[in-house]
Amino acid sequence: MKIQLIGFDILMEKLLDEIPRRQFECCGKRFTVLLCGETALLASTKAEGYKASFRFKSNQKLNKRYEQLLASTDVFLNPIHDLQGEQEL
């Protein structure tokens, strides 16, 4: 069963608005910091070999912003404290 992500696109917009304040350069590399569960912007399933994809790719506006984030980042830092498994999302 898939959970419909109504309204979560608004939260993703807010996160993408926040991202520029979490980007910095060091040693010629561009870093972006994601905190804990914010990595949930990506989804993967066992059926697709756990290949990560943007959870909101069907939203063209958000997908474009995500692509811009990837283009402006060399390294993602994520001080994760817990592993997440397949949650049927």
PDB file of C-alpha atoms in Angstrom:
ATOM      1  CA  MET A   1       0.000   0.000   0.000  1.00  0.00           C
ATOM      2  CA  LYS A   2       1.352   3.438  -0.942  1.00  0.00           C
ATOM      3  CA  ILE A   3       0.701   6.496   1.191  1.00  0.00           C
ATOM      4  CA  GLN A   4      -0.464   9.497  -0.818  1.00  0.00           C
ATOM      5  CA  LEU A   5       1.860  12.429  -0.137  1.00  0.00           C
ATOM      6  CA  ILE A   6      -0.713  15.217  -0.138  1.00  0.00           C
ATOM      7  CA  GLY A   7       0.663  18.373   1.440  1.00  0.00           C
ATOM      8  CA  PHE A   8       4.182  16.998   1.823  1.00  0.00           C
ATOM      9  CA  ASP A   9       5.187  18.897  -1.301  1.00  0.00           C
ATOM     10  CA  ILE A  10       4.786  22.087   0.762  1.00  0.00           C
ATOM     11  CA  LEU A  11       7.232  20.744   3.336  1.00  0.00           C
ATOM     12  CA  MET A  12       9.675  19.821   0.574  1.00  0.00           C
ATOM     13  CA  GLU A  13       9.472  23.376  -0.782  1.00  0.00           C
ATOM     14  CA  LYS A  14      10.317  24.702   2.683  1.00  0.00           C
ATOM     15  CA  LEU A  15      13.291  22.343   2.952  1.00  0.00           C
ATOM     16  CA  LEU A  16      14.571  23.370  -0.474  1.00  0.00           C
ATOM     17  CA  ASP A  17      14.173  27.022   0.580  1.00  0.00           C
ATOM     18  CA  GLU A  18      16.382  26.275   3.621  1.00  0.00           C
ATOM     19  CA  ILE A  19      19.130  24.424   1.725  1.00  0.00           C
ATOM     20  CA  PRO A  20      21.140  27.470   0.524  1.00  0.00           C
ATOM     21  CA  ARG A  21      21.819  28.360   4.171  1.00  0.00           C
ATOM     22  CA  ARG A  22      23.309  24.888   4.610  1.00  0.00           C
ATOM     23  CA  GLN A  23      25.713  25.002   1.716  1.00  0.00           C
ATOM     24  CA  PHE A  24      29.382  25.935   1.932  1.00  0.00           C
ATOM     25  CA  GLU A  25      32.622  25.501   0.040  1.00  0.00           C
ATOM     26  CA  CYS A  26      35.798  23.955   1.375  1.00  0.00           C
ATOM     27  CA  CYS A  27      38.919  22.766  -0.445  1.00  0.00           C
ATOM     28  CA  GLY A  28      37.313  23.387  -3.825  1.00  0.00           C
ATOM     29  CA  LYS A  29      34.266  21.220  -3.063  1.00  0.00           C
ATOM     30  CA  ARG A  30      30.649  22.324  -2.569  1.00  0.00           C
ATOM     31  CA  PHE A  31      28.999  20.803   0.515  1.00  0.00           C
ATOM     32  CA  THR A  32      25.319  20.557   1.469  1.00  0.00           C
ATOM     33  CA  VAL A  33      24.179  19.508   4.945  1.00  0.00           C
ATOM     34  CA  LEU A  34      21.037  17.390   5.349  1.00  0.00           C
ATOM     35  CA  LEU A  35      19.924  16.660   8.881  1.00  0.00           C
ATOM     36  CA  CYS A  36      18.765  13.231   9.983  1.00  0.00           C
ATOM     37  CA  GLY A  37      15.472  12.274   8.305  1.00  0.00           C
ATOM     38  CA  GLU A  38      15.732  14.935   5.609  1.00  0.00           C
ATOM     39  CA  THR A  39      17.347  12.259   3.486  1.00  0.00           C
ATOM     40  CA  ALA A  40      13.785  10.941   3.140  1.00  0.00           C
ATOM     41  CA  LEU A  41      13.550  13.266   0.148  1.00  0.00           C
ATOM     42  CA  LEU A  42      14.918  10.166  -1.569  1.00  0.00           C
ATOM     43  CA  ALA A  43      13.032   6.913  -1.923  1.00  0.00           C
ATOM     44  CA  SER A  44      14.155   3.436  -2.858  1.00  0.00           C
ATOM     45  CA  THR A  45      12.552   0.029  -3.011  1.00  0.00           C
ATOM     46  CA  LYS A  46      13.854  -3.489  -2.976  1.00  0.00           C
ATOM     47  CA  ALA A  47      12.008  -4.133  -6.253  1.00  0.00           C
ATOM     48  CA  GLU A  48      14.140  -1.445  -7.949  1.00  0.00           C
ATOM     49  CA  GLY A  49      17.397  -2.684  -6.447  1.00  0.00           C
ATOM     50  CA  TYR A  50      17.362   0.076  -3.801  1.00  0.00           C
ATOM     51  CA  LYS A  51      18.261   2.687  -6.421  1.00  0.00           C
ATOM     52  CA  ALA A  52      17.569   6.098  -4.903  1.00  0.00           C
ATOM     53  CA  SER A  53      15.219   8.519  -6.637  1.00  0.00           C
ATOM     54  CA  PHE A  54      13.687  11.844  -5.702  1.00  0.00           C
ATOM     55  CA  ARG A  55      10.449  11.154  -3.851  1.00  0.00           C
ATOM     56  CA  PHE A  56       8.661  14.136  -5.463  1.00  0.00           C
ATOM     57  CA  LYS A  57       9.833  13.618  -9.057  1.00  0.00           C
ATOM     58  CA  SER A  58       6.258  13.818 -10.348  1.00  0.00           C
ATOM     59  CA  ASN A  59       6.135  17.466  -9.207  1.00  0.00           C
ATOM     60  CA  GLN A  60       8.001  19.266 -12.024  1.00  0.00           C
ATOM     61  CA  LYS A  61       8.754  22.360  -9.967  1.00  0.00           C
ATOM     62  CA  LEU A  62      10.191  20.381  -7.047  1.00  0.00           C
ATOM     63  CA  ASN A  63      12.065  18.030  -9.363  1.00  0.00           C
ATOM     64  CA  LYS A  64      13.730  20.992 -11.085  1.00  0.00           C
ATOM     65  CA  ARG A  65      14.797  22.398  -7.710  1.00  0.00           C
ATOM     66  CA  TYR A  66      16.133  18.983  -6.700  1.00  0.00           C
ATOM     67  CA  GLU A  67      18.143  18.764  -9.939  1.00  0.00           C
ATOM     68  CA  GLN A  68      19.580  22.219  -9.169  1.00  0.00           C
ATOM     69  CA  LEU A  69      20.513  21.003  -5.685  1.00  0.00           C
ATOM     70  CA  LEU A  70      22.382  18.040  -7.167  1.00  0.00           C
ATOM     71  CA  ALA A  71      24.156  20.300  -9.655  1.00  0.00           C
ATOM     72  CA  SER A  72      25.284  22.667  -6.874  1.00  0.00           C
ATOM     73  CA  THR A  73      26.583  19.951  -4.519  1.00  0.00           C
ATOM     74  CA  ASP A  74      29.713  17.823  -4.656  1.00  0.00           C
ATOM     75  CA  VAL A  75      29.350  16.268  -1.188  1.00  0.00           C
ATOM     76  CA  PHE A  76      26.299  15.748   1.019  1.00  0.00           C
ATOM     77  CA  LEU A  77      26.930  15.667   4.761  1.00  0.00           C
ATOM     78  CA  ASN A  78      24.360  13.880   6.892  1.00  0.00           C
ATOM     79  CA  PRO A  79      24.908  13.303  10.598  1.00  0.00           C
ATOM     80  CA  ILE A  80      22.397  10.463  10.612  1.00  0.00           C
ATOM     81  CA  HIS A  81      21.773   8.763  13.910  1.00  0.00           C
ATOM     82  CA  ASP A  82      19.552   5.885  12.871  1.00  0.00           C
ATOM     83  CA  LEU A  83      19.176   3.587   9.878  1.00  0.00           C
ATOM     84  CA  GLN A  84      15.909   3.663   7.980  1.00  0.00           C
ATOM     85  CA  GLY A  85      14.494   0.595   6.324  1.00  0.00           C
ATOM     86  CA  GLU A  86      11.895   0.138   3.648  1.00  0.00           C
ATOM     87  CA  GLN A  87       8.786   1.848   5.026  1.00  0.00           C
ATOM     88  CA  GLU A  88       6.343   1.221   2.191  1.00  0.00           C
ATOM     89  CA  LEU A  89       6.213   4.901   1.190  1.00  0.00           C
TER      90      LEU A  89
END
